[in-house]
Amino acid sequence: SKVSADCLLLSQKEWEGSFRFRFRFVPFPGRVTMMLMQSLGKALRPGSSAALKSGLVGGLQGAQSSFSSSSASLPEELPQIPEFEYTPKPYLGPSKEEVLATRKQFLNPAIFHYYEDPIMIVEGKQQYLYDEKGKRYLDAFGGIVTVSVGHSHPKLVKAVNEQNERIQHTTTIYLNDQVAMFGKELAAKLPPHLDSIYFVNSGSEANDLAILMARLYTGNYDILALRNCYHGMSLGTMGLTAHASWKYNVAQGFGIHHVMNP
C-alpha cells in the first residue's frame, strides 16, 4: 500500500498479462493506492486490451497528480534513526556488483530483489542491518517476519554455538533431549488443548500439513480460503493462496474454494 507512482515501472508481454513491478517505499496516500488498484483490476480483466492501456495510464496519471498535490505536506528531511553504540565488522567479501552477477549466474532466476540498485546486507545487530559499506538500516521487515528476537541476539548466539559444538543434526528415529525439551517448553506457552508439537521448516510446509491433517481427521476434502490471502508457494499452498502474484500456470487448488473476508 506504499508505492511511489513516479517509480512504478511496468513491462508487458504481448497483452498476456505478465507484469513486473519495481518500486520504492515512501508514504503514499490511501486514495492513491485505491486508484491504482481499481485501475489495475479493470485493466487485467480477460479480453481488455484497450482497457489495459487506458486504465493503467489513467490510474498512474491520477496517482501522480494526487501524490504531487499531497507531497507538499511531507517533511523536507526524513527523521534520523537514533545513535547506536556498535561498529560493524569490516566487510572483506566480493563487491556488490560481483555478488549480483554471481547470483544471476548460479541461483534460481525466479528469485527477485527490490530496487534497480539492490541493497546488500552483510551483518545484523539487534534491530539494525548493515550493508557492505557499513551503512545502517532499521529492520522493520524481520526477514519476512522470521527474525523474532532481533539479529545476533547474544542469548540465541550462545545457545546455537553450544549446540553446534555438541551435535548439529540427527533424525527423529533417534532420541535427543533438546528437541523433546523444546517441544515441552513450547507446549507450556500454548492453550492446554494444544499440547502436541509438530516441527516443520517453513510456513508452506506447516500449511500443507494442516490441510492434510484436516482432511484425514474430518474425512472431508473441500477447504475454504479467503480471497487475497497468501499461504505459501508449494503446490498445495499455492492453490490455497488467492493472490495472482504468487501463482504459476499449473493445475492447483483442487477442492479449495476462495471466499470473501466476512
mmCIF file of C-alpha atoms in Angstrom:
data_model
loop_
_atom_site.group_PDB
_atom_site.id
_atom_site.type_symbol
_atom_site.label_atom_id
_atom_site.label_comp_id
_atom_site.label_asym_id
_atom_site.label_seq_id
_atom_site.Cartn_x
_atom_site.Cartn_y
_atom_site.Cartn_z
ATOM 1 C CA SER A 1 0.000 0.000 0.000
ATOM 2 C CA LYS A 2 3.042 2.298 -0.146
ATOM 3 C CA VAL A 3 4.182 2.860 -3.701
ATOM 4 C CA SER A 4 5.859 5.792 -5.445
ATOM 5 C CA ALA A 5 3.970 6.420 -8.690
ATOM 6 C CA ASP A 6 6.951 8.072 -10.376
ATOM 7 C CA CYS A 7 8.982 4.920 -9.730
ATOM 8 C CA LEU A 8 6.397 2.316 -10.717
ATOM 9 C CA LEU A 9 7.654 0.541 -13.828
ATOM 10 C CA LEU A 10 5.549 -1.879 -15.846
ATOM 11 C CA SER A 11 6.706 -4.306 -18.520
ATOM 12 C CA GLN A 12 4.151 -6.105 -20.689
ATOM 13 C CA LYS A 13 4.447 -9.282 -22.786
ATOM 14 C CA GLU A 14 2.116 -9.071 -25.804
ATOM 15 C CA TRP A 15 -1.007 -8.379 -23.722
ATOM 16 C CA GLU A 16 -0.642 -11.675 -21.898
ATOM 17 C CA GLY A 17 -0.971 -10.045 -18.523
ATOM 18 C CA SER A 18 2.599 -10.708 -17.407
ATOM 19 C CA PHE A 19 3.842 -7.806 -15.298
ATOM 20 C CA ARG A 20 6.834 -6.952 -13.183
ATOM 21 C CA PHE A 21 6.691 -4.220 -10.575
ATOM 22 C CA ARG A 22 9.723 -2.428 -9.203
ATOM 23 C CA PHE A 23 9.043 0.159 -6.579
ATOM 24 C CA ARG A 24 10.454 2.096 -3.666
ATOM 25 C CA PHE A 25 8.643 2.528 -0.377
ATOM 26 C CA VAL A 26 7.531 6.021 0.526
ATOM 27 C CA PRO A 27 4.472 7.389 2.376
ATOM 28 C CA PHE A 28 1.602 7.133 -0.095
ATOM 29 C CA PRO A 29 -1.985 8.376 0.367
ATOM 30 C CA GLY A 30 -4.601 5.655 0.701
ATOM 31 C CA ARG A 31 -6.806 7.160 -2.007
ATOM 32 C CA VAL A 32 -3.934 6.948 -4.482
ATOM 33 C CA THR A 33 -3.364 3.282 -3.673
ATOM 34 C CA MET A 34 -7.077 2.596 -4.165
ATOM 35 C CA MET A 35 -6.998 4.433 -7.503
ATOM 36 C CA LEU A 36 -4.098 2.301 -8.683
ATOM 37 C CA MET A 37 -5.693 -0.939 -7.548
ATOM 38 C CA GLN A 38 -9.017 -0.111 -9.223
ATOM 39 C CA SER A 39 -7.282 0.748 -12.499
ATOM 40 C CA LEU A 40 -5.174 -2.404 -12.403
ATOM 41 C CA GLY A 41 -8.196 -4.528 -11.579
ATOM 42 C CA LYS A 42 -10.131 -3.211 -14.557
ATOM 43 C CA ALA A 43 -7.149 -3.475 -16.878
ATOM 44 C CA LEU A 44 -6.399 -7.084 -16.026
ATOM 45 C CA ARG A 45 -9.839 -8.422 -16.888
ATOM 46 C CA PRO A 46 -9.792 -11.033 -19.705
ATOM 47 C CA GLY A 47 -10.034 -9.535 -23.190
ATOM 48 C CA SER A 48 -9.497 -5.969 -22.032
ATOM 49 C CA SER A 49 -6.514 -4.954 -24.169
ATOM 50 C CA ALA A 50 -7.775 -1.413 -24.742
ATOM 51 C CA ALA A 51 -8.770 -1.062 -21.119
ATOM 52 C CA LEU A 52 -5.288 -2.151 -20.132
ATOM 53 C CA LYS A 53 -3.653 0.896 -21.673
ATOM 54 C CA SER A 54 -6.286 3.438 -20.668
ATOM 55 C CA GLY A 55 -6.756 2.030 -17.188
ATOM 56 C CA LEU A 56 -3.087 1.888 -16.306
ATOM 57 C CA VAL A 57 -2.191 5.224 -17.852
ATOM 58 C CA GLY A 58 -5.198 6.945 -16.309
ATOM 59 C CA GLY A 59 -4.597 5.415 -12.917
ATOM 60 C CA LEU A 60 -0.921 6.305 -12.858
ATOM 61 C CA GLN A 61 -1.554 9.840 -14.057
ATOM 62 C CA GLY A 62 -4.211 10.297 -11.404
ATOM 63 C CA ALA A 63 -1.933 8.839 -8.776
ATOM 64 C CA GLN A 64 0.906 11.140 -9.780
ATOM 65 C CA SER A 65 -1.438 14.126 -9.621
ATOM 66 C CA SER A 66 -2.781 13.179 -6.197
ATOM 67 C CA PHE A 67 0.676 12.367 -4.888
ATOM 68 C CA SER A 68 2.092 15.654 -6.161
ATOM 69 C CA SER A 69 -0.704 17.616 -4.508
ATOM 70 C CA SER A 70 -0.109 15.872 -1.183
ATOM 71 C CA SER A 71 3.688 15.900 -1.274
ATOM 72 C CA ALA A 72 3.812 19.477 -0.027
ATOM 73 C CA SER A 73 2.845 18.219 3.430
ATOM 74 C CA LEU A 74 5.794 15.814 3.593
ATOM 75 C CA PRO A 75 8.800 16.907 5.679
ATOM 76 C CA GLU A 76 11.780 18.248 3.764
ATOM 77 C CA GLU A 77 14.148 15.950 5.676
ATOM 78 C CA LEU A 78 13.418 12.426 6.819
ATOM 79 C CA PRO A 79 13.868 11.696 10.533
ATOM 80 C CA GLN A 80 17.179 10.140 11.507
ATOM 81 C CA ILE A 81 17.450 6.836 13.340
ATOM 82 C CA PRO A 82 18.967 7.192 16.821
ATOM 83 C CA GLU A 83 22.618 6.661 17.624
ATOM 84 C CA PHE A 84 23.676 3.068 18.257
ATOM 85 C CA GLU A 85 26.837 2.015 20.062
ATOM 86 C CA TYR A 86 28.065 -0.672 17.703
ATOM 87 C CA THR A 87 30.667 -0.777 14.954
ATOM 88 C CA PRO A 88 30.065 -3.381 12.224
ATOM 89 C CA LYS A 89 32.876 -5.725 11.338
ATOM 90 C CA PRO A 90 34.899 -4.809 8.218
ATOM 91 C CA TYR A 91 33.454 -6.446 5.119
ATOM 92 C CA LEU A 92 36.146 -8.370 3.218
ATOM 93 C CA GLY A 93 33.999 -10.231 0.696
ATOM 94 C CA PRO A 94 33.298 -9.626 -3.007
ATOM 95 C CA SER A 95 31.768 -6.376 -4.220
ATOM 96 C CA LYS A 96 28.039 -5.917 -4.530
ATOM 97 C CA GLU A 97 28.331 -5.970 -8.310
ATOM 98 C CA GLU A 98 30.186 -9.284 -8.193
ATOM 99 C CA VAL A 99 27.642 -10.768 -5.792
ATOM 100 C CA LEU A 100 24.769 -9.698 -8.049
ATOM 101 C CA ALA A 101 26.457 -11.166 -11.128
ATOM 102 C CA THR A 102 27.199 -14.429 -9.293
ATOM 103 C CA ARG A 103 23.632 -14.651 -8.046
ATOM 104 C CA LYS A 104 22.263 -14.155 -11.549
ATOM 105 C CA GLN A 105 24.577 -16.839 -12.921
ATOM 106 C CA PHE A 106 24.178 -19.557 -10.300
ATOM 107 C CA LEU A 107 20.916 -19.018 -8.401
ATOM 108 C CA ASN A 108 17.345 -19.647 -9.447
ATOM 109 C CA PRO A 109 16.212 -16.927 -11.880
ATOM 110 C CA ALA A 110 12.778 -16.865 -10.227
ATOM 111 C CA ILE A 111 14.111 -15.026 -7.167
ATOM 112 C CA PHE A 112 13.960 -11.244 -7.341
ATOM 113 C CA HIS A 113 15.177 -8.201 -5.466
ATOM 114 C CA TYR A 114 13.878 -4.730 -4.740
ATOM 115 C CA TYR A 115 15.336 -1.648 -6.387
ATOM 116 C CA GLU A 116 17.347 -1.309 -9.580
ATOM 117 C CA ASP A 117 20.386 -0.811 -7.346
ATOM 118 C CA PRO A 118 19.708 -3.537 -4.749
ATOM 119 C CA ILE A 119 20.833 -3.335 -1.137
ATOM 120 C CA MET A 120 23.369 -5.925 0.022
ATOM 121 C CA ILE A 121 23.085 -6.846 3.691
ATOM 122 C CA VAL A 122 26.169 -8.409 5.283
ATOM 123 C CA GLU A 123 25.573 -8.025 9.040
ATOM 124 C CA GLY A 124 22.810 -7.561 11.584
ATOM 125 C CA LYS A 125 22.788 -6.394 15.188
ATOM 126 C CA GLN A 126 19.607 -6.224 17.276
ATOM 127 C CA GLN A 127 17.085 -4.177 15.270
ATOM 128 C CA TYR A 128 19.603 -2.912 12.698
ATOM 129 C CA LEU A 129 21.119 -4.202 9.462
ATOM 130 C CA TYR A 130 24.365 -3.141 7.786
ATOM 131 C CA ASP A 131 25.409 -3.138 4.152
ATOM 132 C CA GLU A 132 28.897 -3.857 2.823
ATOM 133 C CA LYS A 133 29.915 -0.228 3.344
ATOM 134 C CA GLY A 134 28.797 -0.146 6.979
ATOM 135 C CA LYS A 135 25.628 1.856 6.342
ATOM 136 C CA ARG A 136 22.985 1.148 8.970
ATOM 137 C CA TYR A 137 19.323 0.352 8.293
ATOM 138 C CA LEU A 138 16.387 -0.047 10.678
ATOM 139 C CA ASP A 139 14.988 -3.525 10.064
ATOM 140 C CA ALA A 140 11.202 -3.247 10.022
ATOM 141 C CA PHE A 141 10.907 -6.382 7.889
ATOM 142 C CA GLY A 142 12.413 -9.085 10.087
ATOM 143 C CA GLY A 143 13.364 -11.426 7.237
ATOM 144 C CA ILE A 144 9.722 -11.670 6.110
ATOM 145 C CA VAL A 145 8.651 -11.885 9.751
ATOM 146 C CA THR A 146 11.019 -14.718 10.682
ATOM 147 C CA VAL A 147 13.562 -12.901 12.888
ATOM 148 C CA SER A 148 11.602 -12.535 16.107
ATOM 149 C CA VAL A 149 14.291 -11.626 18.653
ATOM 150 C CA GLY A 150 16.489 -9.291 16.629
ATOM 151 C CA HIS A 151 19.774 -10.022 14.883
ATOM 152 C CA SER A 152 22.692 -11.695 16.681
ATOM 153 C CA HIS A 153 20.859 -11.864 19.992
ATOM 154 C CA PRO A 154 23.629 -12.866 22.444
ATOM 155 C CA LYS A 155 21.492 -15.461 24.236
ATOM 156 C CA LEU A 156 20.470 -17.092 20.954
ATOM 157 C CA VAL A 157 24.002 -16.995 19.511
ATOM 158 C CA LYS A 158 25.377 -18.633 22.680
ATOM 159 C CA ALA A 159 22.783 -21.420 22.616
ATOM 160 C CA VAL A 160 23.271 -22.135 18.897
ATOM 161 C CA ASN A 161 27.065 -22.235 19.193
ATOM 162 C CA GLU A 162 26.954 -24.545 22.209
ATOM 163 C CA GLN A 163 24.581 -26.944 20.449
ATOM 164 C CA ASN A 164 26.587 -26.930 17.205
ATOM 165 C CA GLU A 165 29.717 -27.827 19.169
ATOM 166 C CA ARG A 166 27.880 -30.813 20.671
ATOM 167 C CA ILE A 167 25.850 -32.138 17.708
ATOM 168 C CA GLN A 168 24.330 -30.208 14.809
ATOM 169 C CA HIS A 169 21.776 -32.594 13.342
ATOM 170 C CA THR A 170 20.371 -36.067 13.701
ATOM 171 C CA THR A 171 16.982 -37.606 12.858
ATOM 172 C CA THR A 172 13.766 -38.246 14.756
ATOM 173 C CA ILE A 173 14.277 -42.018 14.550
ATOM 174 C CA TYR A 174 16.794 -41.468 17.388
ATOM 175 C CA LEU A 175 16.110 -39.768 20.692
ATOM 176 C CA ASN A 176 17.569 -36.384 21.546
ATOM 177 C CA ASP A 177 16.923 -34.423 24.697
ATOM 178 C CA GLN A 178 16.921 -30.967 23.136
ATOM 179 C CA VAL A 179 14.058 -31.422 20.680
ATOM 180 C CA ALA A 180 11.939 -33.148 23.336
ATOM 181 C CA MET A 181 12.517 -30.374 25.883
ATOM 182 C CA PHE A 182 11.902 -27.712 23.243
ATOM 183 C CA GLY A 183 8.530 -29.285 22.470
ATOM 184 C CA LYS A 184 7.649 -29.360 26.161
ATOM 185 C CA GLU A 185 8.601 -25.700 26.705
ATOM 186 C CA LEU A 186 6.709 -24.599 23.604
ATOM 187 C CA ALA A 187 3.562 -26.521 24.606
ATOM 188 C CA ALA A 188 3.670 -24.862 28.037
ATOM 189 C CA LYS A 189 3.164 -21.483 26.372
ATOM 190 C CA LEU A 190 0.124 -22.627 24.352
ATOM 191 C CA PRO A 191 -3.512 -23.214 25.413
ATOM 192 C CA PRO A 192 -3.956 -26.512 27.304
ATOM 193 C CA HIS A 193 -5.549 -28.406 24.391
ATOM 194 C CA LEU A 194 -2.614 -27.570 22.079
ATOM 195 C CA ASP A 195 -0.080 -29.933 23.581
ATOM 196 C CA SER A 196 1.268 -31.914 20.608
ATOM 197 C CA ILE A 197 4.071 -30.233 18.649
ATOM 198 C CA TYR A 198 4.999 -30.979 15.048
ATOM 199 C CA PHE A 199 8.152 -29.149 13.953
ATOM 200 C CA VAL A 200 8.407 -28.037 10.317
ATOM 201 C CA ASN A 201 10.848 -25.837 8.408
ATOM 202 C CA SER A 202 8.543 -23.272 6.767
ATOM 203 C CA GLY A 203 5.084 -21.756 6.750
ATOM 204 C CA SER A 204 4.313 -23.503 3.466
ATOM 205 C CA GLU A 205 5.138 -26.880 4.993
ATOM 206 C CA ALA A 206 3.046 -26.083 8.075
ATOM 207 C CA ASN A 207 0.031 -25.189 5.924
ATOM 208 C CA ASP A 208 0.486 -28.302 3.764
ATOM 209 C CA LEU A 209 0.460 -30.362 6.957
ATOM 210 C CA ALA A 210 -2.631 -28.542 8.266
ATOM 211 C CA ILE A 211 -4.520 -29.329 5.041
ATOM 212 C CA LEU A 212 -3.517 -32.997 5.194
ATOM 213 C CA MET A 213 -4.419 -33.375 8.878
ATOM 214 C CA ALA A 214 -7.789 -31.627 8.448
ATOM 215 C CA ARG A 215 -8.729 -33.866 5.533
ATOM 216 C CA LEU A 216 -7.621 -37.032 7.312
ATOM 217 C CA TYR A 217 -9.399 -36.149 10.558
ATOM 218 C CA THR A 218 -12.704 -34.948 9.082
ATOM 219 C CA GLY A 219 -12.898 -37.213 6.062
ATOM 220 C CA ASN A 220 -13.838 -34.128 4.051
ATOM 221 C CA TYR A 221 -11.886 -32.723 1.140
ATOM 222 C CA ASP A 222 -13.122 -29.186 0.394
ATOM 223 C CA ILE A 223 -11.430 -26.201 2.063
ATOM 224 C CA LEU A 224 -12.435 -22.535 2.314
ATOM 225 C CA ALA A 225 -9.735 -19.863 1.922
ATOM 226 C CA LEU A 226 -10.059 -16.089 1.946
ATOM 227 C CA ARG A 227 -9.577 -14.033 -1.184
ATOM 228 C CA ASN A 228 -6.284 -12.120 -1.451
ATOM 229 C CA CYS A 229 -4.713 -14.459 1.099
ATOM 230 C CA TYR A 230 -1.176 -15.827 0.978
ATOM 231 C CA HIS A 231 -0.366 -19.262 2.385
ATOM 232 C CA GLY A 232 2.792 -20.355 0.586
ATOM 233 C CA MET A 233 4.343 -21.376 -2.729
ATOM 234 C CA SER A 234 4.323 -25.171 -2.544
ATOM 235 C CA LEU A 235 1.941 -26.903 -4.927
ATOM 236 C CA GLY A 236 -0.632 -27.432 -2.197
ATOM 237 C CA THR A 237 -0.456 -23.992 -0.621
ATOM 238 C CA MET A 238 -0.326 -22.253 -3.993
ATOM 239 C CA GLY A 239 -3.866 -23.491 -4.553
ATOM 240 C CA LEU A 240 -4.808 -22.210 -1.113
ATOM 241 C CA THR A 241 -3.281 -18.818 -1.922
ATOM 242 C CA ALA A 242 -5.662 -16.375 -3.601
ATOM 243 C CA HIS A 243 -3.220 -13.824 -4.946
ATOM 244 C CA ALA A 244 -2.194 -13.827 -8.618
ATOM 245 C CA SER A 245 1.303 -12.540 -7.837
ATOM 246 C CA TRP A 246 2.125 -15.865 -6.159
ATOM 247 C CA LYS A 247 0.663 -18.386 -8.592
ATOM 248 C CA TYR A 248 2.066 -20.276 -11.561
ATOM 249 C CA ASN A 249 0.143 -21.580 -14.549
ATOM 250 C CA VAL A 250 -0.116 -25.184 -13.338
ATOM 251 C CA ALA A 251 -3.029 -27.278 -12.114
ATOM 252 C CA GLN A 252 -3.639 -26.446 -8.449
ATOM 253 C CA GLY A 253 -6.261 -25.785 -5.813
ATOM 254 C CA PHE A 254 -8.375 -28.933 -6.141
ATOM 255 C CA GLY A 255 -11.152 -28.804 -3.550
ATOM 256 C CA ILE A 256 -10.276 -25.248 -2.441
ATOM 257 C CA HIS A 257 -12.930 -22.527 -2.607
ATOM 258 C CA HIS A 258 -11.992 -18.856 -2.209
ATOM 259 C CA VAL A 259 -14.497 -16.680 -0.389
ATOM 260 C CA MET A 260 -14.726 -13.031 0.609
ATOM 261 C CA ASN A 261 -13.431 -11.987 4.008
ATOM 262 C CA PRO A 262 -16.509 -11.613 6.244
#
